[in-house]
Tab-separated table of C-alpha atoms in Angstrom:
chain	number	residue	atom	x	y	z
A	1	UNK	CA	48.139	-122.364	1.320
A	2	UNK	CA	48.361	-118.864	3.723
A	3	UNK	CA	46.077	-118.275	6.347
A	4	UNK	CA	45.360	-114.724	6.568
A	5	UNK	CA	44.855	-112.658	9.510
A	6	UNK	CA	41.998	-110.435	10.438
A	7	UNK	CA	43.578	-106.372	10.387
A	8	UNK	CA	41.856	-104.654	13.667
A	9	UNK	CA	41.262	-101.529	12.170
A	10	UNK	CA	41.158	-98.648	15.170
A	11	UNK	CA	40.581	-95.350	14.388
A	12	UNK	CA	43.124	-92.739	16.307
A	13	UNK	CA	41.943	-89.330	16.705
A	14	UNK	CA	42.660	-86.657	13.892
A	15	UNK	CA	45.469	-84.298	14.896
A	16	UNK	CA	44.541	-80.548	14.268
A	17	UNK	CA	46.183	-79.567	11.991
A	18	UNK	CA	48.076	-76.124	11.631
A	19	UNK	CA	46.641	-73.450	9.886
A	20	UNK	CA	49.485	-71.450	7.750
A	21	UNK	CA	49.626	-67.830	7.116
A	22	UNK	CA	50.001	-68.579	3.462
A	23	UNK	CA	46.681	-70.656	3.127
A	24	UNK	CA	45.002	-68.076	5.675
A	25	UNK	CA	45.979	-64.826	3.480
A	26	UNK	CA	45.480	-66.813	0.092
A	27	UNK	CA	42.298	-68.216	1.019
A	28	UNK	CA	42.846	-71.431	-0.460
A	29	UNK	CA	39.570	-73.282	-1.452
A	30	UNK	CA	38.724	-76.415	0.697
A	31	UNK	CA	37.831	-79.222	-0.688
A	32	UNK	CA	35.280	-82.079	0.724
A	33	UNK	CA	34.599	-85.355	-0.922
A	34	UNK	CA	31.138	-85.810	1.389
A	35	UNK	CA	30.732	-89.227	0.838
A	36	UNK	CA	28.339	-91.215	2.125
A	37	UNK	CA	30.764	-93.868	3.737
A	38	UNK	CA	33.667	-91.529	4.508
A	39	UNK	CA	34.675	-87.505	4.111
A	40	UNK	CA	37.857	-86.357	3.000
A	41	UNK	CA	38.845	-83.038	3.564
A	42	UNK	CA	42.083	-81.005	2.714
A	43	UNK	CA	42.955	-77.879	1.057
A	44	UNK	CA	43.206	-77.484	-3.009
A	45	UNK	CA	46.887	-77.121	-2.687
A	46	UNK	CA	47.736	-80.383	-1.645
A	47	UNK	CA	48.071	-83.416	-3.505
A	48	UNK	CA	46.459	-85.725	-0.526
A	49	UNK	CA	43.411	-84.837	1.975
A	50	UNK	CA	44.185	-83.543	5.572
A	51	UNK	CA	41.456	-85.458	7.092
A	52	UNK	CA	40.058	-88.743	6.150
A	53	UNK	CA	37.309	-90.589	8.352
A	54	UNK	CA	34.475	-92.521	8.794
A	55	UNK	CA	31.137	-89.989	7.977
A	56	UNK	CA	29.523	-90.903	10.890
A	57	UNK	CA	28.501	-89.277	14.555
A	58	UNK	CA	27.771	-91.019	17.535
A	59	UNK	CA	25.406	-89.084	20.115
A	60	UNK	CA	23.746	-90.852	22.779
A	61	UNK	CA	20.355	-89.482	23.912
A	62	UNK	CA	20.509	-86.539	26.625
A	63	UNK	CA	24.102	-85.414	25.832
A	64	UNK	CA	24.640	-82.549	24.413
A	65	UNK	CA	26.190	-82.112	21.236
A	66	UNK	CA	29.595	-81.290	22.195
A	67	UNK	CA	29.600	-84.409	23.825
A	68	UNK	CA	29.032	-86.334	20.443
A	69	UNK	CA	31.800	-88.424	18.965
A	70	UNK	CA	32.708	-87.769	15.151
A	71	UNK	CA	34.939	-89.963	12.473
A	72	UNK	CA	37.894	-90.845	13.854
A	73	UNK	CA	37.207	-89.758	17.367
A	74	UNK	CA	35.487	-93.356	17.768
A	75	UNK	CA	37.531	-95.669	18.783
A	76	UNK	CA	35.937	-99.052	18.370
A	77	UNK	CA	32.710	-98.403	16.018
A	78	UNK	CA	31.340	-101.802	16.750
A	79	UNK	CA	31.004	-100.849	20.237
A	80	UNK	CA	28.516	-97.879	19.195
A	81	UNK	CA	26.947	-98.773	16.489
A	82	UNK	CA	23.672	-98.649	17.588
A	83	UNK	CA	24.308	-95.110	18.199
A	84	UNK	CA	25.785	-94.018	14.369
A	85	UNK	CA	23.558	-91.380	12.770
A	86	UNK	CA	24.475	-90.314	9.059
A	87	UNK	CA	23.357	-87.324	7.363
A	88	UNK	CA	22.674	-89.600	4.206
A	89	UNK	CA	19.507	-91.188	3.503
A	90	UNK	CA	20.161	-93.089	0.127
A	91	UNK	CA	23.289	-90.740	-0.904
A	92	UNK	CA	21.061	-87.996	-0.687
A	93	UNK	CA	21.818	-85.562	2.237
A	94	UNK	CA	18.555	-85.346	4.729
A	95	UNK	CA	19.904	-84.588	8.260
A	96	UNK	CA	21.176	-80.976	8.269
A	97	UNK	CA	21.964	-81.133	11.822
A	98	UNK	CA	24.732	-84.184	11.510
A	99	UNK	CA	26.247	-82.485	8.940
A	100	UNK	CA	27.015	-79.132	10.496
A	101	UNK	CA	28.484	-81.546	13.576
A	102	UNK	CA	30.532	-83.085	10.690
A	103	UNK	CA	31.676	-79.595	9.070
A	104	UNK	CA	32.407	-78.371	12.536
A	105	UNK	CA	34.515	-81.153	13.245
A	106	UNK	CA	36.397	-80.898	9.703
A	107	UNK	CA	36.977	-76.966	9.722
A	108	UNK	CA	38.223	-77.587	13.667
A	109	UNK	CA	40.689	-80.021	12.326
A	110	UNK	CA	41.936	-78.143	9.607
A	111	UNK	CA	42.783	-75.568	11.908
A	112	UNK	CA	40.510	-72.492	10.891
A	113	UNK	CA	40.551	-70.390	13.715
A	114	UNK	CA	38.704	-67.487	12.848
A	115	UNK	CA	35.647	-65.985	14.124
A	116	UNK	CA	32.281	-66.515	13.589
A	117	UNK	CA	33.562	-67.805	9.445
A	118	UNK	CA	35.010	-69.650	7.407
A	119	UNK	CA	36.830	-67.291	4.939
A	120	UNK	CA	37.038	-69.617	2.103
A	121	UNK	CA	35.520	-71.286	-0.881
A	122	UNK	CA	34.168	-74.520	-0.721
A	123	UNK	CA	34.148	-77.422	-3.211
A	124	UNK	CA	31.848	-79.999	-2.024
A	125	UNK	CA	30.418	-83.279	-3.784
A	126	UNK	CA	27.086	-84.409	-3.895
A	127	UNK	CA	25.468	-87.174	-5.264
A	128	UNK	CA	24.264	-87.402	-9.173
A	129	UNK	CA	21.369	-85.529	-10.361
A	130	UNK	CA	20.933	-84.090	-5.957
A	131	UNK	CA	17.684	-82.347	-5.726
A	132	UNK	CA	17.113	-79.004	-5.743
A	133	UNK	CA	15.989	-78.546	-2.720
A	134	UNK	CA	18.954	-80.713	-1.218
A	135	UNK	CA	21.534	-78.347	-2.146
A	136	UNK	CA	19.430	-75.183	-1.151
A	137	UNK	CA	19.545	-76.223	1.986
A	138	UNK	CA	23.016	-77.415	1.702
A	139	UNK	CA	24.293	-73.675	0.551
A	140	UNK	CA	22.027	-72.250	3.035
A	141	UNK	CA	23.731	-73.950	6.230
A	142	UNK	CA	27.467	-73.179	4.186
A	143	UNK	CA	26.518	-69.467	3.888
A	144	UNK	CA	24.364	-68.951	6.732
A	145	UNK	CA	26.200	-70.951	9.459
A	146	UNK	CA	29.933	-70.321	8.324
A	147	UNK	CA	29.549	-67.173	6.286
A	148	UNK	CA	31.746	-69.502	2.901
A	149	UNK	CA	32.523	-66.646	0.428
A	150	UNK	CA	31.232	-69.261	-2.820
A	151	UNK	CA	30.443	-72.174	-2.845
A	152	UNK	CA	31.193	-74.852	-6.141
A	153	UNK	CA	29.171	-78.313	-6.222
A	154	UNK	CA	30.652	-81.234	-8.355
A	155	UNK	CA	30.481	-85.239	-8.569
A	156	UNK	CA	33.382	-87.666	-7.495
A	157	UNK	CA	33.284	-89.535	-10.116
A	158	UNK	CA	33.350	-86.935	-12.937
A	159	UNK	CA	36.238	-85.409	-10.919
A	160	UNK	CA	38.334	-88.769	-11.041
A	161	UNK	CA	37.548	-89.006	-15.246
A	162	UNK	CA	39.056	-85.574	-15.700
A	163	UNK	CA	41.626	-85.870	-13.543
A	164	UNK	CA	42.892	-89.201	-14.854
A	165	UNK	CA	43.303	-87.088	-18.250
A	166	UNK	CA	40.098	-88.923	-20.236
A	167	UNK	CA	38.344	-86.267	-22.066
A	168	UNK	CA	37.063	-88.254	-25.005
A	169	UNK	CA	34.161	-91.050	-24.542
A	170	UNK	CA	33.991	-93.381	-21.922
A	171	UNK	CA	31.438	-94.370	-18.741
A	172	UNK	CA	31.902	-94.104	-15.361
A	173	UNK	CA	30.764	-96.598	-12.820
A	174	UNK	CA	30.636	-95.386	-9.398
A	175	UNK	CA	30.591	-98.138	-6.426
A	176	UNK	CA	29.226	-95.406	-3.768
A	177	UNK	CA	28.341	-97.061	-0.001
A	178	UNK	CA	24.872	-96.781	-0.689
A	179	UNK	CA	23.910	-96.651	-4.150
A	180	UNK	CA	26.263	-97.134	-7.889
A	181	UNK	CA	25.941	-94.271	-10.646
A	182	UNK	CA	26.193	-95.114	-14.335
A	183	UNK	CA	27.513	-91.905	-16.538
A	184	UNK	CA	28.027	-91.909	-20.089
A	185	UNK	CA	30.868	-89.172	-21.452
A	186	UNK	CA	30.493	-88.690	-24.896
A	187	UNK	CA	33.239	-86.265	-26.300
A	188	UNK	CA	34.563	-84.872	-22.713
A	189	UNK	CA	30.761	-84.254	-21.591
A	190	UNK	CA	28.884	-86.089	-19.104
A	191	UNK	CA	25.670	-87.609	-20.294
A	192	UNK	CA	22.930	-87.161	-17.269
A	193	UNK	CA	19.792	-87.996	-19.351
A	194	UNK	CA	21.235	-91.243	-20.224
A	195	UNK	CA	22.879	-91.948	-16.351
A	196	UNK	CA	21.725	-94.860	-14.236
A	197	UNK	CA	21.123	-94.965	-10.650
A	198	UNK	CA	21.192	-98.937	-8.822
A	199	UNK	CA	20.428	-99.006	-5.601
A	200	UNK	CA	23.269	-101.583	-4.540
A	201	UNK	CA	26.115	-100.371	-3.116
A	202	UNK	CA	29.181	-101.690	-0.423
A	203	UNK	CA	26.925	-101.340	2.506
A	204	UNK	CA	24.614	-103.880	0.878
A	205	UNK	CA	27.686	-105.961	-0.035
A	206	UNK	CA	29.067	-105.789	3.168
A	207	UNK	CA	25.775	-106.830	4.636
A	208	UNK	CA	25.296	-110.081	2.452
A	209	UNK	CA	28.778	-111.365	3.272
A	210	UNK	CA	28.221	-111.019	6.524
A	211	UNK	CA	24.960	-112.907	6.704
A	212	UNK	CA	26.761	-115.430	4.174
A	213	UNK	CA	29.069	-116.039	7.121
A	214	UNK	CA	27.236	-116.258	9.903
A	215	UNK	CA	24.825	-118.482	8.357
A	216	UNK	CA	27.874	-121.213	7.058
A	217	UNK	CA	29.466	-120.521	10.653
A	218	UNK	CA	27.104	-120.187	13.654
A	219	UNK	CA	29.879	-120.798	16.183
A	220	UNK	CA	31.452	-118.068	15.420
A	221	UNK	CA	28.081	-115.755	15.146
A	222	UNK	CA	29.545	-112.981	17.569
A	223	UNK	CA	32.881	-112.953	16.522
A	224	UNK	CA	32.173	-111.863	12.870
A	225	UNK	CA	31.303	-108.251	12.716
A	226	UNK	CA	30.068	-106.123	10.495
A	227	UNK	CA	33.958	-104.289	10.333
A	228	UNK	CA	35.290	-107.349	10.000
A	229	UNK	CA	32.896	-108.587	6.996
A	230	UNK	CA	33.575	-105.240	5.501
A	231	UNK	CA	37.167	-105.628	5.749
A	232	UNK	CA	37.068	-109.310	4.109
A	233	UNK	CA	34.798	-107.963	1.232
A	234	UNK	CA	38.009	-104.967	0.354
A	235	UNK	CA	40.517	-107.120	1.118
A	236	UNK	CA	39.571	-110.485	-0.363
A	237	UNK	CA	37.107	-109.672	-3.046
A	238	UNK	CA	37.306	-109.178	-6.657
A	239	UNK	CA	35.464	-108.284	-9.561
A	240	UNK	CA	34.150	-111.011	-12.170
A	241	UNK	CA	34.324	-109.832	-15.507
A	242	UNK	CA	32.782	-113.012	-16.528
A	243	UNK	CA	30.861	-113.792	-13.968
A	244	UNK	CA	29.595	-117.745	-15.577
A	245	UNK	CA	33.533	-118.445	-16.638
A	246	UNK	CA	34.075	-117.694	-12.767
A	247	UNK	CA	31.824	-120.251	-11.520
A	248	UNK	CA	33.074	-122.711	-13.546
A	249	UNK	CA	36.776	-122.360	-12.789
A	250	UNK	CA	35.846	-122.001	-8.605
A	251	UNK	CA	33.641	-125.798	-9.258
A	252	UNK	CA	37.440	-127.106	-10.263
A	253	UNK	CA	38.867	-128.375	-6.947
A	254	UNK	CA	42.207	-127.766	-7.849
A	255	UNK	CA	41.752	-124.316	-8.292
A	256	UNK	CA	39.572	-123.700	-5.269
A	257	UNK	CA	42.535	-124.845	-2.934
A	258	UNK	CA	44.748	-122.528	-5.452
A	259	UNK	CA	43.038	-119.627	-4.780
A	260	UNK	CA	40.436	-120.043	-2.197
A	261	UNK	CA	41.392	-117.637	1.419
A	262	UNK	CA	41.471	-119.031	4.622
A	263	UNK	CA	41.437	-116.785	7.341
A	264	UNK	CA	41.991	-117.114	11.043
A	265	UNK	CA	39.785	-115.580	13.428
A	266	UNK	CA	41.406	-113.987	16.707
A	267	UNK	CA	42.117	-116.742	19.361
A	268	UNK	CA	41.716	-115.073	22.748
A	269	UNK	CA	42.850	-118.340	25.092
A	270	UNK	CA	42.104	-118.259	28.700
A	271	UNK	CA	44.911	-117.511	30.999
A	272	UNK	CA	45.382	-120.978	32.340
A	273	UNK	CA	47.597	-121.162	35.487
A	274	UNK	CA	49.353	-124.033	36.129
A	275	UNK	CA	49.023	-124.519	40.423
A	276	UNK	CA	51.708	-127.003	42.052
A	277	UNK	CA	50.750	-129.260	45.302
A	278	UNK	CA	52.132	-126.653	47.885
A	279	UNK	CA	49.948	-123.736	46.172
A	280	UNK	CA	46.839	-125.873	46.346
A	281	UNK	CA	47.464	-127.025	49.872
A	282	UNK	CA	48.418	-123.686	50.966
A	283	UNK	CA	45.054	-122.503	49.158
A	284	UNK	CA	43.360	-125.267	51.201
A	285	UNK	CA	44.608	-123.861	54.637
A	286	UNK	CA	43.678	-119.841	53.259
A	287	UNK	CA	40.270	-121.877	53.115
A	288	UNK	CA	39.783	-123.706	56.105
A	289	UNK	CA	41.239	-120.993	58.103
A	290	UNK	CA	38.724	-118.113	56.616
A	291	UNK	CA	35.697	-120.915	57.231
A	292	UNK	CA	37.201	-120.818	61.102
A	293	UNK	CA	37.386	-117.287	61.251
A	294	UNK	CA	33.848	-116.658	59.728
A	295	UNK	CA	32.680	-119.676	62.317
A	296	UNK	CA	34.062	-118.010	65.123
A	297	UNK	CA	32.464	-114.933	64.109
A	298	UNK	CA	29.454	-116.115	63.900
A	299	UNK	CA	29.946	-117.705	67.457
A	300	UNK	CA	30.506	-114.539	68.888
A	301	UNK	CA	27.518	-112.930	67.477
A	302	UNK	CA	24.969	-115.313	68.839
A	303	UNK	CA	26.827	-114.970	72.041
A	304	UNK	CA	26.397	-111.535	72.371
A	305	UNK	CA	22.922	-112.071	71.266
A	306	UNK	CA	21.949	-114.499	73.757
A	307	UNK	CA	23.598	-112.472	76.608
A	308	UNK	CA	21.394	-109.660	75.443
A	309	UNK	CA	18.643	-111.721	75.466
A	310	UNK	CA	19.395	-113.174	78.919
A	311	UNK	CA	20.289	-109.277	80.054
A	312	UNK	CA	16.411	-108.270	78.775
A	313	UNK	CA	15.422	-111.775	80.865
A	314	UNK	CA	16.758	-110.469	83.998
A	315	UNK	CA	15.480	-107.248	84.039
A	316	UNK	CA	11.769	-108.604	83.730
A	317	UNK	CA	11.899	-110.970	86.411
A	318	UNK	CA	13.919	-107.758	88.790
A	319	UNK	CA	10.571	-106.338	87.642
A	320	UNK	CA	8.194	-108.725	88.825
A	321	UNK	CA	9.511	-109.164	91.652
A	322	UNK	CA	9.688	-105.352	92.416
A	323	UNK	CA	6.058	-105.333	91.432
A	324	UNK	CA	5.627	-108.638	93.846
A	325	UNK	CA	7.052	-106.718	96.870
A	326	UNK	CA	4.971	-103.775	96.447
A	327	UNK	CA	1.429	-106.183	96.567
């Protein structure tokens, strides 16, 4: 049976990336998949996004926004957690003032180096059926804060159907961070009137496995993370399609220790170091002779004192007997 290893997932920093004269002159649309777990951002030219990372900025209180930390720039996320704001509230975008520090960090990396704009169209997803009023505001920080030339709004989901070449009938379920969409597509068109919205997504997933865990293994209550649960529920997860016939086959013991994953948590050991006689007994004498030097220290000092104290002694009695003389 394999014993699987936890992957340490650690972010390195996104590279800026070079801005051509081509794309520059062309004015290439970008396009940003703003999801609510992580943004991917790359021009419409290329088969693959530029910049992929975690939709999240970490800002401690009293620093100034320059000083905030964005996507990839965090290193270790478990570390600042307690600091991670999102713009998202429920997939739906609510904090206007983490996503301009997440569009300034994704136009930076691209490379866009103009002045005071960003001179090119913008495809950006947002969630099913986003409010009105969401994607005012939206177009109003895209026009008014980096002067876009257009702007085009669009689902992920509906973009994966048509791009995996289905335009008769099917339905899409989306698996967002946050929430999972249900859209019909009758005869290439999406059915909204007829979509579902659950409000069950990975982060919930993510948080019942790891309370699953830390409940069956208190011992190791620290040492299971939230990264790490999220990394056991991608990498050793799976869909039921029949979720009773599952049960049934995982109450056979043969096939639980067929399939079931064990998984080995880091072992950090203690550096144990392995002292002979002659380093203990020279130890010993490091000992003994810092204990004499701190005694003769102290021997000295309450020497001195009582000579200062037998100097002030002295001087009262040359006093009195000054004052003695005088009578």
């Amino acid at each position: 049976m394999p014993i699987f290893n936890i992957k340490e997932v650690r972010c390195i920093a996104d590279v800026i990336h070079p801005y051509s004269e081509a794309v520059r002159l062309g004015r290439v649309p970008i396009v940003v998949d703003n999801g609510s777990s992580q943004c991917r951002v790359g021009w419409a030219i290329d088969d693959e996004p530029k910049l992929v990372f975690r939709n999240v900025v970490a800002k401690q209180r009293g620093k100034k926004e320059i000083e905030a930390q964005v996507g990839n720039d965090i290193g270790n996320i478990e570390v600042v957690r307690w600091l991670l704001k999102t713009q998202f509230d429920r997939d739906v975008v609510t904090q206007y003032d983490v996503q301009e520090q997440i569009f300034d960090y994704a136009f930076a990396h691209l490379g866009i180096d103009t002045h005071g704009c960003v001179d090119h169209p913008i495809v950006i997803t947002e969630t099913l059926c986003n409010p009105n009023y969401s994607r005012q505001l939206m177009s109003e920080l895209l026009f008014e804060g980096y002067h876009v030339p257009g702007i085009a709004y669009g689902i992920d989901s509906l973009f994966s159907f048509y791009r995996n070449s289905h335009k008769g009938d099917g339905i899409i379920v989306s698996c967002g961070n946050q929430v999972t969409h249900v859209i019909p597509v009758l005869e290439g068109l999406p059915r909204f009137e007829h979509g579902r919205r659950i409000n069950v997504g990975g982060s919930q997933l993510t948080s019942f496995m790891h309370r699953l865990l830390q409940l069956k293994y208190p011992g190791h209550f620290s040492a299971i993370t939230l990264s790490r649960a999220e990394n056991f529920v991608h990498e050793h997860t799976y869909v039921a399609t029949n979720y009773a016939e599952e049960l049934a086959r995982w109450a056979d013991v043969d096939y639980y220790e067929e399939n079931v994953h064990k998984i080995q948590l880091p072992f950090n050991p203690l550096p144990v170091v392995g002292a002979s006689s002659e380093a203990l007994k020279e130890r010993r004498q490091q000992q003994i002779k810092r204990l004499q030097e701190m005694n003769a220290k102290r021997r000295e000092e309450k020497l001195a004192a009582d000579e200062e104290k037998l100097r002030q002694l002295c001087s009262i009695r040359e006093i009195l007997e000054i004052g003695r003389a005088h009578v």
